Tab-separated table of C-alpha atoms in Angstrom:
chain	number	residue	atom	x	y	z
J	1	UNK	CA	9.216	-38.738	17.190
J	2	UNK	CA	10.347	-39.859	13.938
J	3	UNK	CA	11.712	-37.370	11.596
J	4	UNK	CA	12.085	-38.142	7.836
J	5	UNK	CA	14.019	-36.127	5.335
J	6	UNK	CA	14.584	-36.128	1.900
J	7	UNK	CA	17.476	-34.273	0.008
J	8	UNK	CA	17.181	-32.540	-2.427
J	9	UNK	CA	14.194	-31.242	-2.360
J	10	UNK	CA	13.941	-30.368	-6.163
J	11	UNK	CA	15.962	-32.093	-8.828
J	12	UNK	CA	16.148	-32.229	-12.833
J	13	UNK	CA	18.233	-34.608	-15.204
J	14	UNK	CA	18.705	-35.111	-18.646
J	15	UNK	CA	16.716	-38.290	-20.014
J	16	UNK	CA	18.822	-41.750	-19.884
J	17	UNK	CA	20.809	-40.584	-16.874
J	18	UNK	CA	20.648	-42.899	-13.892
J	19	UNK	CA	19.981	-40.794	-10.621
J	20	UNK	CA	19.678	-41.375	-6.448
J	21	UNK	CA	17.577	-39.918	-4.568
J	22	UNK	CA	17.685	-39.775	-0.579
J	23	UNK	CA	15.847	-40.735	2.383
J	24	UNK	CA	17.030	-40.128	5.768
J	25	UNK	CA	15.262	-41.100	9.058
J	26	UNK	CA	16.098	-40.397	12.860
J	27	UNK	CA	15.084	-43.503	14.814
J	28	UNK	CA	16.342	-46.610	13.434
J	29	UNK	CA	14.179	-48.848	15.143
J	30	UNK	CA	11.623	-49.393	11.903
J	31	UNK	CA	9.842	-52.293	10.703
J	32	UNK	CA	9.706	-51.003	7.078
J	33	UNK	CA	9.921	-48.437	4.265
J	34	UNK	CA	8.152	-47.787	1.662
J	35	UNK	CA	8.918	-45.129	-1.358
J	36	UNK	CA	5.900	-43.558	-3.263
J	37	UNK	CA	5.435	-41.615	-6.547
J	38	UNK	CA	3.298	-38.833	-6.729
J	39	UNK	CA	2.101	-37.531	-9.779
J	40	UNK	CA	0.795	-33.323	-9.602
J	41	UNK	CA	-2.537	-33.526	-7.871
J	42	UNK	CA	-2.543	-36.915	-7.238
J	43	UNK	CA	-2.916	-39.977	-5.271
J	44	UNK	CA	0.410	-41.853	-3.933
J	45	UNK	CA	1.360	-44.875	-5.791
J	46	UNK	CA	3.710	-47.164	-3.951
J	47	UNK	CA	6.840	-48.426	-5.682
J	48	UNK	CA	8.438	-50.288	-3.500
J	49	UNK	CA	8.265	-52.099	0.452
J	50	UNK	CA	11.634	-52.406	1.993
J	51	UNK	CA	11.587	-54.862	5.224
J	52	UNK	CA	14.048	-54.262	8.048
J	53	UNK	CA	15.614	-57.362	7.557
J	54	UNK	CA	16.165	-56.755	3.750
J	55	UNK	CA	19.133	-54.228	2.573
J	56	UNK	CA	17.328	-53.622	-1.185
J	57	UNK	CA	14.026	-54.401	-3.409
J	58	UNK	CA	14.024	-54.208	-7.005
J	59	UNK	CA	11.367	-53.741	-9.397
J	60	UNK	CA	12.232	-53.188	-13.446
J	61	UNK	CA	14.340	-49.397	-13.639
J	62	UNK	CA	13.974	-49.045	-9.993
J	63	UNK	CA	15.978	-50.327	-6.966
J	64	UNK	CA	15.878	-49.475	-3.090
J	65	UNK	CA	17.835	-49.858	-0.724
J	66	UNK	CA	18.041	-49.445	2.958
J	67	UNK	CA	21.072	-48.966	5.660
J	68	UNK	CA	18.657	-48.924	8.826
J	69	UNK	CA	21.573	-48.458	11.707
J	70	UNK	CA	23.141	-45.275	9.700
J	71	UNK	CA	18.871	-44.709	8.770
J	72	UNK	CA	19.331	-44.016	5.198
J	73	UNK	CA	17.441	-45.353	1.951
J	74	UNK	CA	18.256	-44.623	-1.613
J	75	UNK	CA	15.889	-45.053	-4.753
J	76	UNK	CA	17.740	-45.782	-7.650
J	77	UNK	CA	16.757	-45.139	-10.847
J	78	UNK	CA	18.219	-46.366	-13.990
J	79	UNK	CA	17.886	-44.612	-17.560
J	80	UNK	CA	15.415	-42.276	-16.686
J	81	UNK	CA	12.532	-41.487	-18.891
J	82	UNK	CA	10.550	-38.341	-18.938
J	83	UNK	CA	7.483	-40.239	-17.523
J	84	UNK	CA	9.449	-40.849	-14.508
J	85	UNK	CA	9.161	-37.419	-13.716
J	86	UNK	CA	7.122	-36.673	-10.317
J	87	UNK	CA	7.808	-36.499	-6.688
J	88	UNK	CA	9.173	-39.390	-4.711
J	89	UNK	CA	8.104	-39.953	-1.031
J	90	UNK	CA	9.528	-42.172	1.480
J	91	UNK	CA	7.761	-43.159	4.493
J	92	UNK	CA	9.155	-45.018	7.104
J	93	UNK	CA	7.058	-47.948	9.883
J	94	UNK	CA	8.603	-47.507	13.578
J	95	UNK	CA	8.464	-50.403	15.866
J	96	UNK	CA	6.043	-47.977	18.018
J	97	UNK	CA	2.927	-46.215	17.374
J	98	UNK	CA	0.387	-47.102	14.389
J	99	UNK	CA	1.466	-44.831	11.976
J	100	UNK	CA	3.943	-44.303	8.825
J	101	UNK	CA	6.184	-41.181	8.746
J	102	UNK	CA	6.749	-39.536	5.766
J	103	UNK	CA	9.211	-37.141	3.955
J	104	UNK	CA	8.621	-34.344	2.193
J	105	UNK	CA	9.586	-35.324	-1.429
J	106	UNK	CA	11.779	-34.469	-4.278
J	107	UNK	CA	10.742	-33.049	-7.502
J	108	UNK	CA	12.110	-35.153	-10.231
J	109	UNK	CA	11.987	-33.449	-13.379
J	110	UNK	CA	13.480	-35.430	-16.731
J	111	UNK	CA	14.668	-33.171	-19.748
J	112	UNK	CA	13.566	-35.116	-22.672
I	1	UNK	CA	-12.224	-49.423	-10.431
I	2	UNK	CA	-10.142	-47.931	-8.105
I	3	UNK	CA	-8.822	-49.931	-4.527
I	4	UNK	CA	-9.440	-47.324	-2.750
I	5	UNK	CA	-11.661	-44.308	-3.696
I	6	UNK	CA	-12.477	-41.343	-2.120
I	7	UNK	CA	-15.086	-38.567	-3.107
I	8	UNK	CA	-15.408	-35.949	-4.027
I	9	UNK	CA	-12.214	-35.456	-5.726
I	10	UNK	CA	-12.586	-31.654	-5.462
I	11	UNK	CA	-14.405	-29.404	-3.161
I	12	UNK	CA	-14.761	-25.903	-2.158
I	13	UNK	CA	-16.681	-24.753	1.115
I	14	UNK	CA	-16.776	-21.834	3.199
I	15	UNK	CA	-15.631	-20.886	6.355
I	16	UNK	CA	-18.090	-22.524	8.927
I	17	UNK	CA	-19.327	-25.198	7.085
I	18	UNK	CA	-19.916	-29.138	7.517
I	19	UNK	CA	-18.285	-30.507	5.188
I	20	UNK	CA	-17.789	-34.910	4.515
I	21	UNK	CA	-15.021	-36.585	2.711
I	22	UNK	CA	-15.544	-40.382	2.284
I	23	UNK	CA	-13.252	-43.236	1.200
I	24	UNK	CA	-13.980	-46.754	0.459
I	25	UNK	CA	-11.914	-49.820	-0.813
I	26	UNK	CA	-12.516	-53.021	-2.449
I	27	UNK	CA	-9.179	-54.460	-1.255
I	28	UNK	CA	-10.276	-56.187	1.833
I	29	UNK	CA	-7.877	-54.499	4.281
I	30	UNK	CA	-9.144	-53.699	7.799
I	31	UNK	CA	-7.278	-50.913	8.334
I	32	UNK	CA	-8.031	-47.591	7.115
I	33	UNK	CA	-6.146	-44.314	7.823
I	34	UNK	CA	-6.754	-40.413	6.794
I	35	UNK	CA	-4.257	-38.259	5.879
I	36	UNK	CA	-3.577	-34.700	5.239
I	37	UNK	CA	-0.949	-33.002	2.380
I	38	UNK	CA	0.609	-29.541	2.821
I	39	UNK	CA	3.008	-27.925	0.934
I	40	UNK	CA	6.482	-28.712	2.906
I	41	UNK	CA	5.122	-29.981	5.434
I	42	UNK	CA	4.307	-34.075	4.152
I	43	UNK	CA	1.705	-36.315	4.991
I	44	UNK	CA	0.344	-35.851	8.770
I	45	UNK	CA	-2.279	-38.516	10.267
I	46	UNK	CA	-5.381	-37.226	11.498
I	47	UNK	CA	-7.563	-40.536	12.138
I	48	UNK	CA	-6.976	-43.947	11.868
I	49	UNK	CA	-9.732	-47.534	12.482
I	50	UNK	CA	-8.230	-50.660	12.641
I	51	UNK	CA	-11.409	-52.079	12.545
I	52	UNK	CA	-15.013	-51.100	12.728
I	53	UNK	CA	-15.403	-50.324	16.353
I	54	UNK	CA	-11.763	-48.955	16.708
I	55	UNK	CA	-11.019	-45.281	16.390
I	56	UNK	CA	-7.745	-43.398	17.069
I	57	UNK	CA	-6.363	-39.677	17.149
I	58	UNK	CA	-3.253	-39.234	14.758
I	59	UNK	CA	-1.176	-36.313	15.418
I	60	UNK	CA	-3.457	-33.385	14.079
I	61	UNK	CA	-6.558	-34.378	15.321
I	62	UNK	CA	-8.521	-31.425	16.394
I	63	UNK	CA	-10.874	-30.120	14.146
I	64	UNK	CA	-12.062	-33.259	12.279
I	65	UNK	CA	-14.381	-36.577	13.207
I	66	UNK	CA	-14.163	-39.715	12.005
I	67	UNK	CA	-16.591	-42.322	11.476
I	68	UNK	CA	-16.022	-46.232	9.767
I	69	UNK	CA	-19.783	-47.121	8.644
I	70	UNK	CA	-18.314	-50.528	7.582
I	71	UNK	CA	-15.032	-52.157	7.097
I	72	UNK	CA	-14.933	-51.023	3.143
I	73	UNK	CA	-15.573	-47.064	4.333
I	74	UNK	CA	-14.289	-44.131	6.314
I	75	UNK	CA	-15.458	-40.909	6.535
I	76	UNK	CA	-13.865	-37.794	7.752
I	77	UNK	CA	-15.735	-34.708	8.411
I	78	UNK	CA	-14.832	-31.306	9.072
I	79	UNK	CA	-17.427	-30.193	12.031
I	80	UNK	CA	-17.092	-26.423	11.269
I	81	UNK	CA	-14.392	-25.858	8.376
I	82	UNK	CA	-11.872	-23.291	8.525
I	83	UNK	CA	-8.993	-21.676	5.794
I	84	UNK	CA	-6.677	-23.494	7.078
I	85	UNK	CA	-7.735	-27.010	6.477
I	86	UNK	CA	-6.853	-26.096	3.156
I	87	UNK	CA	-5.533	-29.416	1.959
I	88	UNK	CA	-5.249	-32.572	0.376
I	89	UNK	CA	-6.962	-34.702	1.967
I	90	UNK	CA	-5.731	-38.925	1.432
I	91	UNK	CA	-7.580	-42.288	2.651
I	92	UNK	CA	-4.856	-45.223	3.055
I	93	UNK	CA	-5.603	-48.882	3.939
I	94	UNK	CA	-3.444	-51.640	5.536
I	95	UNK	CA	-3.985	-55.556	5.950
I	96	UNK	CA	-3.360	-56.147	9.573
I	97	UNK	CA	-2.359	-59.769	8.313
I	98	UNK	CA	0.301	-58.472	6.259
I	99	UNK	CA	1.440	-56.995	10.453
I	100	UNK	CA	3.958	-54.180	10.991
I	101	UNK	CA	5.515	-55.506	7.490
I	102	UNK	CA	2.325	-54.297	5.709
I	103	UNK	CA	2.448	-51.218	3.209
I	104	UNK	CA	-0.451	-48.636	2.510
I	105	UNK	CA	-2.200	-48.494	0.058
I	106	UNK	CA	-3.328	-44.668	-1.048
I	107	UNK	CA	-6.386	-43.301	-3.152
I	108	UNK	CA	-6.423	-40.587	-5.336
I	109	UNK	CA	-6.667	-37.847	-2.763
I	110	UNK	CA	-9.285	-35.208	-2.104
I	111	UNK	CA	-8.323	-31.465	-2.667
I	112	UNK	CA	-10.264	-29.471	-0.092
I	113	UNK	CA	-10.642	-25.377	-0.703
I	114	UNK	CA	-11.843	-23.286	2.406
I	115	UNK	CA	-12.633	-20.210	1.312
């Protein structure tokens, strides 16, 4: 079974700073990856769709990028903002089964 | 309006109750999935329709029904709820024509309270 982590699992920066966060996956044999924000209480909002066959997506302050034989993804983002604060979920698509796996998350927090 | 919206929003039962949750979406995907949200645990499938007359177990199964009146809705009920289906609860769609290189698409979740 596929097994997704994300490290850390809690995380706060000072606004403007650019920041990575992690996404790790066991089985390399995926199809895609997708990362998702998550505001508290909320639905997920995807951010961005990673192919297999692509190594990075962009889309304005953010920018993905995947390593699928060492099964790694990192979210970049660039001058962060307090409204950028919420947690940030990666899912991966295996070549078997019908079904995304996800991570658990990390809590971004922004200091104004 | 919301792609994909599920109802209630909020909802508190007690132990032993029937209880429905319902999605539907206006984006014309034909896949429709139902997810649940624990603390530390992430998102686990419990049902998933890739079309009207298809219906599959995810991983955590037991416990809940499923039923796709239509290709816009999904419903997920708990037969005979107990505290620990304490959740949220999340309807996701997919475009089969998008194939395995398709994304979901999430609503706004529905935070169930078994008391």
């Amino acid at each position: 079974k596929q097994e997704v982590t994300q490290i850390p699992a809690a995380l706060s920066v000072p606004e403007g700073e650019n920041l990575v966060l992690n996404c790790s996956f066991t089985d390399s044999a995926i199809y895609n990856l997708q990362w998702f924000r998550q505001d508290p209480g909320k639905g997920l909002t995807s951010l961005l769709l990673i192919q297999s066959s692509q190594r990075e997506q962009t889309s304005g302050r953010l920018n993905a990028s995947l390593d699928k034989s060492s099964g790694r993804s990192t979210l970049y983002i660039a001058a962060s903002q307090p409204g950028d604060s919420a947690t940030y979920l990666c899912a991966v698509r295996p070549y078997t089964g019908n079904q995304f796996y996800f991570g658990t998350g990390t809590s971004l927090t922004v200091i104004p | 309006d919301a792609d994909v919206t599920q109802t209630p929003r909020n909802r508190i039962t007690k132990t032993g109750k029937r209880i429905m949750l319902e999605c539907s979406q206006t984006k014309g995907h034909d896949r429709m999935y139902w997810y649940r949200q624990d603390p530390g645990l992430g998102l686990r499938l419990i049902y998933y329709s890739f079309d009207v007359k298809d219906i599959n177990k995810g991983e955590i199964s037991d416990g809940y029904s499923v039923s796709r009146q239509a290709q816009a809705k999904f419903s997920l009920s708990l037969e005979s709820a107990i505290p620990n289906q304490t959740a949220l609860y999340f309807c996701a769609t997919s475009d089969s024509a998008m194939g395995r290189g398709g994304g979901y698409t999430f609503g706004s979740g529905t935070r169930l309270t078994v008391v």
